[in-house]
PDB file of N, CA and C in Angstrom:
ATOM      1  N   MET A   1     124.889  94.722  85.803  1.00  0.00           N
ATOM      2  CA  MET A   1     125.585  95.593  85.809  1.00  0.00           C
ATOM      3  C   MET A   1     124.358  96.775  86.197  1.00  0.00           C
ATOM      4  N   SER A   2     125.009  97.938  87.277  1.00  0.00           N
ATOM      5  CA  SER A   2     124.161  98.627  87.712  1.00  0.00           C
ATOM      6  C   SER A   2     123.763  99.475  86.650  1.00  0.00           C
ATOM      7  N   GLN A   3     122.928 100.564  86.984  1.00  0.00           N
ATOM      8  CA  GLN A   3     122.405 101.532  85.865  1.00  0.00           C
ATOM      9  C   GLN A   3     123.492 102.313  85.620  1.00  0.00           C
ATOM     10  N   SER A   4     124.002 103.058  86.448  1.00  0.00           N
ATOM     11  CA  SER A   4     125.144 104.232  86.411  1.00  0.00           C
ATOM     12  C   SER A   4     126.253 103.353  85.416  1.00  0.00           C
ATOM     13  N   GLU A   5     126.593 102.232  85.548  1.00  0.00           N
ATOM     14  CA  GLU A   5     127.926 101.404  84.960  1.00  0.00           C
ATOM     15  C   GLU A   5     127.252 101.301  83.933  1.00  0.00           C
ATOM     16  N   ASP A   6     125.959 100.486  83.336  1.00  0.00           N
ATOM     17  CA  ASP A   6     125.588 100.957  82.232  1.00  0.00           C
ATOM     18  C   ASP A   6     125.949 101.860  81.015  1.00  0.00           C
ATOM     19  N   GLN A   7     125.505 103.255  81.884  1.00  0.00           N
ATOM     20  CA  GLN A   7     125.472 104.594  81.234  1.00  0.00           C
ATOM     21  C   GLN A   7     126.828 104.819  80.850  1.00  0.00           C
ATOM     22  N   VAL A   8     127.710 104.451  82.081  1.00  0.00           N
ATOM     23  CA  VAL A   8     129.377 104.746  81.771  1.00  0.00           C
ATOM     24  C   VAL A   8     129.487 103.917  80.657  1.00  0.00           C
ATOM     25  N   VAL A   9     129.259 102.463  80.316  1.00  0.00           N
ATOM     26  CA  VAL A   9     129.743 101.475  78.999  1.00  0.00           C
ATOM     27  C   VAL A   9     128.942 102.087  77.936  1.00  0.00           C
ATOM     28  N   GLN A  10     127.730 102.453  78.047  1.00  0.00           N
ATOM     29  CA  GLN A  10     127.282 102.944  76.516  1.00  0.00           C
ATOM     30  C   GLN A  10     127.407 104.184  76.187  1.00  0.00           C
ATOM     31  N   SER A  11     127.770 105.395  77.518  1.00  0.00           N
ATOM     32  CA  SER A  11     128.739 106.406  76.660  1.00  0.00           C
ATOM     33  C   SER A  11     130.312 106.180  76.505  1.00  0.00           C
ATOM     34  N   ALA A  12     131.009 105.256  76.787  1.00  0.00           N
ATOM     35  CA  ALA A  12     132.270 104.695  76.408  1.00  0.00           C
ATOM     36  C   ALA A  12     132.130 103.954  74.912  1.00  0.00           C
ATOM     37  N   LEU A  13     130.842 103.418  74.804  1.00  0.00           N
ATOM     38  CA  LEU A  13     131.047 103.102  73.674  1.00  0.00           C
ATOM     39  C   LEU A  13     130.681 103.868  71.969  1.00  0.00           C
ATOM     40  N   GLY A  14     130.074 105.099  72.555  1.00  0.00           N
ATOM     41  CA  GLY A  14     129.650 105.796  71.744  1.00  0.00           C
ATOM     42  C   GLY A  14     131.001 106.964  71.362  1.00  0.00           C
ATOM     43  N   LEU A  15     131.949 106.625  71.845  1.00  0.00           N
ATOM     44  CA  LEU A  15     132.957 107.591  72.067  1.00  0.00           C
ATOM     45  C   LEU A  15     134.271 107.517  70.910  1.00  0.00           C
ATOM     46  N   PHE A  16     134.105 106.405  70.287  1.00  0.00           N
ATOM     47  CA  PHE A  16     135.148 105.540  69.202  1.00  0.00           C
ATOM     48  C   PHE A  16     134.833 106.297  68.026  1.00  0.00           C
ATOM     49  N   PRO A  17     136.467 107.166  67.572  1.00  0.00           N
ATOM     50  CA  PRO A  17     136.122 107.565  66.733  1.00  0.00           C
ATOM     51  C   PRO A  17     137.171 107.174  65.666  1.00  0.00           C
ATOM     52  N   SER A  18     137.141 107.416  64.467  1.00  0.00           N
ATOM     53  CA  SER A  18     138.287 107.153  63.564  1.00  0.00           C
ATOM     54  C   SER A  18     139.390 107.086  63.487  1.00  0.00           C
ATOM     55  N   GLY A  19     140.206 106.051  63.443  1.00  0.00           N
ATOM     56  CA  GLY A  19     141.676 106.308  63.843  1.00  0.00           C
ATOM     57  C   GLY A  19     142.508 105.320  63.631  1.00  0.00           C
ATOM     58  N   LEU A  20     143.568 105.099  64.558  1.00  0.00           N
ATOM     59  CA  LEU A  20     144.210 103.829  64.619  1.00  0.00           C
ATOM     60  C   LEU A  20     144.133 103.370  65.704  1.00  0.00           C
ATOM     61  N   TYR A  21     143.985 102.071  66.064  1.00  0.00           N
ATOM     62  CA  TYR A  21     144.079 101.328  67.471  1.00  0.00           C
ATOM     63  C   TYR A  21     145.131 100.280  67.623  1.00  0.00           C
ATOM     64  N   LEU A  22     145.227  99.663  68.753  1.00  0.00           N
ATOM     65  CA  LEU A  22     146.264  98.497  68.825  1.00  0.00           C
ATOM     66  C   LEU A  22     145.253  97.742  70.026  1.00  0.00           C
ATOM     67  N   MET A  23     145.084  96.596  69.105  1.00  0.00           N
ATOM     68  CA  MET A  23     144.296  95.722  69.870  1.00  0.00           C
ATOM     69  C   MET A  23     145.391  94.807  70.368  1.00  0.00           C
ATOM     70  N   THR A  24     145.536  94.311  71.383  1.00  0.00           N
ATOM     71  CA  THR A  24     146.263  93.160  71.982  1.00  0.00           C
ATOM     72  C   THR A  24     145.724  92.058  73.159  1.00  0.00           C
ATOM     73  N   ALA A  25     146.021  91.237  72.852  1.00  0.00           N
ATOM     74  CA  ALA A  25     145.603  89.762  74.035  1.00  0.00           C
ATOM     75  C   ALA A  25     146.879  88.464  74.122  1.00  0.00           C
ATOM     76  N   ALA A  26     146.401  88.189  75.685  1.00  0.00           N
ATOM     77  CA  ALA A  26     147.599  87.468  76.208  1.00  0.00           C
ATOM     78  C   ALA A  26     147.079  85.859  76.018  1.00  0.00           C
ATOM     79  N   PHE A  27     147.619  84.605  76.335  1.00  0.00           N
ATOM     80  CA  PHE A  27     146.950  83.881  76.990  1.00  0.00           C
ATOM     81  C   PHE A  27     148.473  82.741  77.373  1.00  0.00           C
ATOM     82  N   ASP A  28     148.140  82.420  78.527  1.00  0.00           N
ATOM     83  CA  ASP A  28     149.146  81.597  79.237  1.00  0.00           C
ATOM     84  C   ASP A  28     150.866  82.566  79.123  1.00  0.00           C
ATOM     85  N   ASP A  29     152.053  81.926  78.503  1.00  0.00           N
ATOM     86  CA  ASP A  29     152.902  82.960  78.110  1.00  0.00           C
ATOM     87  C   ASP A  29     152.988  83.785  76.695  1.00  0.00           C
ATOM     88  N   GLN A  30     151.987  83.588  76.171  1.00  0.00           N
ATOM     89  CA  GLN A  30     152.168  84.259  74.720  1.00  0.00           C
ATOM     90  C   GLN A  30     151.251  85.589  74.892  1.00  0.00           C
ATOM     91  N   ARG A  31     152.361  86.396  73.988  1.00  0.00           N
ATOM     92  CA  ARG A  31     150.941  87.583  74.112  1.00  0.00           C
ATOM     93  C   ARG A  31     151.309  88.079  72.407  1.00  0.00           C
ATOM     94  N   GLY A  32     150.358  88.945  72.311  1.00  0.00           N
ATOM     95  CA  GLY A  32     150.543  89.104  70.551  1.00  0.00           C
ATOM     96  C   GLY A  32     149.680  90.898  70.465  1.00  0.00           C
ATOM     97  N   GLY A  33     149.486  91.099  69.249  1.00  0.00           N
ATOM     98  CA  GLY A  33     149.189  92.494  69.129  1.00  0.00           C
ATOM     99  C   GLY A  33     149.162  92.835  67.395  1.00  0.00           C
ATOM    100  N   MET A  34     148.300  93.651  67.139  1.00  0.00           N
ATOM    101  CA  MET A  34     147.890  94.471  65.814  1.00  0.00           C
ATOM    102  C   MET A  34     147.256  95.620  65.702  1.00  0.00           C
ATOM    103  N   LEU A  35     147.594  96.176  64.650  1.00  0.00           N
ATOM    104  CA  LEU A  35     147.100  97.655  64.570  1.00  0.00           C
ATOM    105  C   LEU A  35     145.795  97.274  63.932  1.00  0.00           C
ATOM    106  N   VAL A  36     144.731  98.142  64.147  1.00  0.00           N
ATOM    107  CA  VAL A  36     143.616  97.812  63.372  1.00  0.00           C
ATOM    108  C   VAL A  36     143.115  99.591  63.237  1.00  0.00           C
ATOM    109  N   HIS A  37     142.178  99.262  62.182  1.00  0.00           N
ATOM    110  CA  HIS A  37     141.753 100.817  61.850  1.00  0.00           C
ATOM    111  C   HIS A  37     140.212 100.851  61.713  1.00  0.00           C
ATOM    112  N   SER A  38     139.509 100.069  61.848  1.00  0.00           N
ATOM    113  CA  SER A  38     137.926 100.042  61.767  1.00  0.00           C
ATOM    114  C   SER A  38     137.532  99.291  63.026  1.00  0.00           C
ATOM    115  N   VAL A  39     136.917 100.156  64.019  1.00  0.00           N
ATOM    116  CA  VAL A  39     136.065  99.698  65.115  1.00  0.00           C
ATOM    117  C   VAL A  39     134.696 100.191  65.228  1.00  0.00           C
ATOM    118  N   GLN A  40     133.585  99.593  65.606  1.00  0.00           N
ATOM    119  CA  GLN A  40     132.554  99.919  65.481  1.00  0.00           C
ATOM    120  C   GLN A  40     131.739  99.457  66.823  1.00  0.00           C
ATOM    121  N   CYS A  41     130.979 100.143  67.552  1.00  0.00           N
ATOM    122  CA  CYS A  41     130.148  99.453  68.547  1.00  0.00           C
ATOM    123  C   CYS A  41     128.603  99.141  67.532  1.00  0.00           C
ATOM    124  N   CYS A  42     128.413  97.412  68.149  1.00  0.00           N
ATOM    125  CA  CYS A  42     127.478  96.839  67.834  1.00  0.00           C
ATOM    126  C   CYS A  42     126.225  96.542  68.474  1.00  0.00           C
ATOM    127  N   GLY A  43     126.344  96.953  69.694  1.00  0.00           N
ATOM    128  CA  GLY A  43     125.527  96.994  70.325  1.00  0.00           C
ATOM    129  C   GLY A  43     125.651  97.549  72.215  1.00  0.00           C
ATOM    130  N   THR A  44     124.907  97.388  72.901  1.00  0.00           N
ATOM    131  CA  THR A  44     125.389  97.919  74.476  1.00  0.00           C
ATOM    132  C   THR A  44     124.601  97.064  75.409  1.00  0.00           C
ATOM    133  N   ASP A  45     123.952  95.950  75.051  1.00  0.00           N
ATOM    134  CA  ASP A  45     123.713  95.137  76.019  1.00  0.00           C
ATOM    135  C   ASP A  45     123.556  93.740  75.310  1.00  0.00           C
ATOM    136  N   PRO A  46     124.386  93.234  75.839  1.00  0.00           N
ATOM    137  CA  PRO A  46     125.879  93.452  76.336  1.00  0.00           C
ATOM    138  C   PRO A  46     126.556  94.333  75.229  1.00  0.00           C
ATOM    139  N   ALA A  47     127.668  94.883  75.734  1.00  0.00           N
ATOM    140  CA  ALA A  47     128.478  95.338  74.594  1.00  0.00           C
ATOM    141  C   ALA A  47     129.483  94.653  74.111  1.00  0.00           C
ATOM    142  N   LEU A  48     129.009  95.105  72.601  1.00  0.00           N
ATOM    143  CA  LEU A  48     129.811  94.254  71.592  1.00  0.00           C
ATOM    144  C   LEU A  48     130.365  95.234  70.609  1.00  0.00           C
ATOM    145  N   LEU A  49     131.778  94.747  69.977  1.00  0.00           N
ATOM    146  CA  LEU A  49     132.553  95.776  69.389  1.00  0.00           C
ATOM    147  C   LEU A  49     132.486  94.527  67.974  1.00  0.00           C
ATOM    148  N   CYS A  50     132.627  95.630  66.865  1.00  0.00           N
ATOM    149  CA  CYS A  50     133.027  94.774  65.400  1.00  0.00           C
ATOM    150  C   CYS A  50     134.357  95.437  64.872  1.00  0.00           C
ATOM    151  N   ILE A  51     135.712  94.322  64.712  1.00  0.00           N
ATOM    152  CA  ILE A  51     137.028  94.803  64.832  1.00  0.00           C
ATOM    153  C   ILE A  51     137.121  94.417  63.173  1.00  0.00           C
ATOM    154  N   ALA A  52     137.581  94.956  62.463  1.00  0.00           N
ATOM    155  CA  ALA A  52     138.048  94.463  61.392  1.00  0.00           C
ATOM    156  C   ALA A  52     139.635  93.993  61.351  1.00  0.00           C
ATOM    157  N   ALA A  53     139.764  92.646  61.311  1.00  0.00           N
ATOM    158  CA  ALA A  53     140.836  92.074  61.423  1.00  0.00           C
ATOM    159  C   ALA A  53     141.089  90.651  60.156  1.00  0.00           C
ATOM    160  N   ARG A  54     142.519  90.715  59.826  1.00  0.00           N
ATOM    161  CA  ARG A  54     142.514  89.632  58.526  1.00  0.00           C
ATOM    162  C   ARG A  54     142.392  88.267  59.205  1.00  0.00           C
ATOM    163  N   LYS A  55     141.488  87.611  58.563  1.00  0.00           N
ATOM    164  CA  LYS A  55     141.418  86.033  59.322  1.00  0.00           C
ATOM    165  C   LYS A  55     142.900  85.815  59.343  1.00  0.00           C
ATOM    166  N   GLY A  56     142.879  84.893  59.925  1.00  0.00           N
ATOM    167  CA  GLY A  56     144.322  83.869  60.357  1.00  0.00           C
ATOM    168  C   GLY A  56     145.774  84.552  61.254  1.00  0.00           C
ATOM    169  N   HIS A  57     145.256  85.754  61.863  1.00  0.00           N
ATOM    170  CA  HIS A  57     146.069  86.739  62.379  1.00  0.00           C
ATOM    171  C   HIS A  57     146.723  85.783  63.718  1.00  0.00           C
ATOM    172  N   GLN A  58     147.968  86.162  63.623  1.00  0.00           N
ATOM    173  CA  GLN A  58     148.510  85.772  65.128  1.00  0.00           C
ATOM    174  C   GLN A  58     148.001  85.849  66.475  1.00  0.00           C
ATOM    175  N   ILE A  59     147.049  86.877  66.448  1.00  0.00           N
ATOM    176  CA  ILE A  59     146.440  87.423  67.622  1.00  0.00           C
ATOM    177  C   ILE A  59     145.134  86.360  67.707  1.00  0.00           C
ATOM    178  N   ASP A  60     144.539  85.523  66.613  1.00  0.00           N
ATOM    179  CA  ASP A  60     143.241  85.441  67.040  1.00  0.00           C
ATOM    180  C   ASP A  60     143.276  84.070  67.894  1.00  0.00           C
ATOM    181  N   PRO A  61     144.363  82.962  68.132  1.00  0.00           N
ATOM    182  CA  PRO A  61     144.323  81.951  68.921  1.00  0.00           C
ATOM    183  C   PRO A  61     144.357  82.504  70.056  1.00  0.00           C
ATOM    184  N   LEU A  62     144.698  83.564  70.597  1.00  0.00           N
ATOM    185  CA  LEU A  62     145.043  84.471  71.902  1.00  0.00           C
ATOM    186  C   LEU A  62     143.527  84.150  72.355  1.00  0.00           C
ATOM    187  N   ILE A  63     142.883  85.343  71.389  1.00  0.00           N
ATOM    188  CA  ILE A  63     141.601  85.705  71.927  1.00  0.00           C
ATOM    189  C   ILE A  63     140.710  84.613  72.388  1.00  0.00           C
ATOM    190  N   ARG A  64     140.745  83.621  71.390  1.00  0.00           N
ATOM    191  CA  ARG A  64     140.010  82.762  71.312  1.00  0.00           C
ATOM    192  C   ARG A  64     140.159  82.101  72.320  1.00  0.00           C
ATOM    193  N   ASP A  65     141.257  81.668  73.085  1.00  0.00           N
ATOM    194  CA  ASP A  65     142.151  81.010  74.319  1.00  0.00           C
ATOM    195  C   ASP A  65     141.392  82.135  75.241  1.00  0.00           C
ATOM    196  N   SER A  66     141.969  83.073  75.721  1.00  0.00           N
ATOM    197  CA  SER A  66     141.934  84.050  76.717  1.00  0.00           C
ATOM    198  C   SER A  66     140.326  84.226  76.824  1.00  0.00           C
ATOM    199  N   ARG A  67     139.553  84.299  75.500  1.00  0.00           N
ATOM    200  CA  ARG A  67     138.092  85.015  75.576  1.00  0.00           C
ATOM    201  C   ARG A  67     138.235  86.349  75.864  1.00  0.00           C
ATOM    202  N   SER A  68     139.228  87.413  75.750  1.00  0.00           N
ATOM    203  CA  SER A  68     139.279  88.895  75.815  1.00  0.00           C
ATOM    204  C   SER A  68     140.456  89.346  75.448  1.00  0.00           C
ATOM    205  N   PHE A  69     140.919  90.375  75.239  1.00  0.00           N
ATOM    206  CA  PHE A  69     141.355  91.601  74.373  1.00  0.00           C
ATOM    207  C   PHE A  69     141.256  93.106  74.812  1.00  0.00           C
ATOM    208  N   ALA A  70     142.245  93.669  74.477  1.00  0.00           N
ATOM    209  CA  ALA A  70     142.759  95.051  75.063  1.00  0.00           C
ATOM    210  C   ALA A  70     142.346  96.301  73.947  1.00  0.00           C
ATOM    211  N   LEU A  71     141.843  97.360  73.874  1.00  0.00           N
ATOM    212  CA  LEU A  71     142.066  98.106  72.818  1.00  0.00           C
ATOM    213  C   LEU A  71     142.007  99.269  73.103  1.00  0.00           C
ATOM    214  N   GLY A  72     143.336 100.012  72.465  1.00  0.00           N
ATOM    215  CA  GLY A  72     143.898 101.274  72.625  1.00  0.00           C
ATOM    216  C   GLY A  72     143.789 102.233  71.543  1.00  0.00           C
ATOM    217  N   VAL A  73     143.372 103.543  71.994  1.00  0.00           N
ATOM    218  CA  VAL A  73     143.630 104.497  70.785  1.00  0.00           C
ATOM    219  C   VAL A  73     144.830 104.951  70.408  1.00  0.00           C
ATOM    220  N   LEU A  74     145.576 104.632  69.193  1.00  0.00           N
ATOM    221  CA  LEU A  74     146.914 105.540  69.158  1.00  0.00           C
ATOM    222  C   LEU A  74     146.587 106.893  68.715  1.00  0.00           C
ATOM    223  N   GLY A  75     147.457 107.691  69.322  1.00  0.00           N
ATOM    224  CA  GLY A  75     147.447 109.276  69.230  1.00  0.00           C
ATOM    225  C   GLY A  75     148.795 109.487  68.028  1.00  0.00           C
ATOM    226  N   SER A  76     149.116 110.531  67.369  1.00  0.00           N
ATOM    227  CA  SER A  76     149.930 111.210  66.771  1.00  0.00           C
ATOM    228  C   SER A  76     151.508 110.937  67.417  1.00  0.00           C
ATOM    229  N   GLY A  77     151.387 110.701  68.961  1.00  0.00           N
ATOM    230  CA  GLY A  77     152.916 110.404  69.554  1.00  0.00           C
ATOM    231  C   GLY A  77     152.920 109.018  69.978  1.00  0.00           C
ATOM    232  N   ASP A  78     152.352 108.339  69.140  1.00  0.00           N
ATOM    233  CA  ASP A  78     152.580 106.828  69.581  1.00  0.00           C
ATOM    234  C   ASP A  78     153.266 105.953  68.266  1.00  0.00           C
ATOM    235  N   ARG A  79     154.131 106.985  67.674  1.00  0.00           N
ATOM    236  CA  ARG A  79     155.030 106.322  66.253  1.00  0.00           C
ATOM    237  C   ARG A  79     156.024 104.931  66.836  1.00  0.00           C
ATOM    238  N   LEU A  80     156.313 105.162  68.048  1.00  0.00           N
ATOM    239  CA  LEU A  80     157.053 104.148  68.249  1.00  0.00           C
ATOM    240  C   LEU A  80     156.222 102.933  68.693  1.00  0.00           C
ATOM    241  N   ILE A  81     155.282 102.766  69.371  1.00  0.00           N
ATOM    242  CA  ILE A  81     154.350 101.707  69.153  1.00  0.00           C
ATOM    243  C   ILE A  81     153.776 101.304  68.028  1.00  0.00           C
ATOM    244  N   GLU A  82     153.274 102.592  66.738  1.00  0.00           N
ATOM    245  CA  GLU A  82     152.758 101.995  65.424  1.00  0.00           C
ATOM    246  C   GLU A  82     153.943 100.897  64.946  1.00  0.00           C
ATOM    247  N   ARG A  83     155.312 101.853  64.973  1.00  0.00           N
ATOM    248  CA  ARG A  83     156.628 101.353  64.156  1.00  0.00           C
ATOM    249  C   ARG A  83     156.433  99.826  64.781  1.00  0.00           C
ATOM    250  N   ARG A  84     156.409  99.274  66.053  1.00  0.00           N
ATOM    251  CA  ARG A  84     156.288  98.156  66.447  1.00  0.00           C
ATOM    252  C   ARG A  84     155.207  97.156  66.134  1.00  0.00           C
ATOM    253  N   PHE A  85     154.275  97.619  65.565  1.00  0.00           N
ATOM    254  CA  PHE A  85     153.056  96.627  65.048  1.00  0.00           C
ATOM    255  C   PHE A  85     152.936  96.619  64.019  1.00  0.00           C
ATOM    256  N   ARG A  86     153.595  97.729  63.216  1.00  0.00           N
ATOM    257  CA  ARG A  86     153.250  97.572  61.817  1.00  0.00           C
ATOM    258  C   ARG A  86     154.140  97.241  61.267  1.00  0.00           C
ATOM    259  N   GLY A  87     153.481  96.204  59.826  1.00  0.00           N
ATOM    260  CA  GLY A  87     154.125  95.390  59.258  1.00  0.00           C
ATOM    261  C   GLY A  87     154.771  93.794  59.928  1.00  0.00           C
ATOM    262  N   LYS A  88     154.715  93.613  61.282  1.00  0.00           N
ATOM    263  CA  LYS A  88     154.500  92.167  61.883  1.00  0.00           C
ATOM    264  C   LYS A  88     153.628  91.269  61.587  1.00  0.00           C
ATOM    265  N   ASP A  89     153.254  90.755  60.945  1.00  0.00           N
ATOM    266  CA  ASP A  89     152.084  90.027  60.622  1.00  0.00           C
ATOM    267  C   ASP A  89     150.774  90.914  60.238  1.00  0.00           C
ATOM    268  N   ALA A  90     151.163  92.284  59.839  1.00  0.00           N
ATOM    269  CA  ALA A  90     149.934  93.353  59.863  1.00  0.00           C
ATOM    270  C   ALA A  90     148.772  92.717  59.053  1.00  0.00           C
ATOM    271  N   ALA A  91     147.555  93.393  59.314  1.00  0.00           N
ATOM    272  CA  ALA A  91     146.165  92.986  59.030  1.00  0.00           C
ATOM    273  C   ALA A  91     145.832  93.921  57.738  1.00  0.00           C
TER     274      ALA A  91
END
């Protein structure tokens, strides 16, 4: 990673506000997502995040097998997305 890319990553990792996040993952034809309330930056080289999630959630094998996930911040206008994932195997 170039120095400018590293600075962008470090800057982005420092911007995690408290709030509600949607974590999603996909592998083959399976997709899953869950609401997350706690996200922390744990390191910058390499970029590491700590996400609190209930053990055994349906998204676990998707993250394990795909070795990736996406994390998005939900705002006050994202109530439909929040309703879609709240209660469905909630963490």
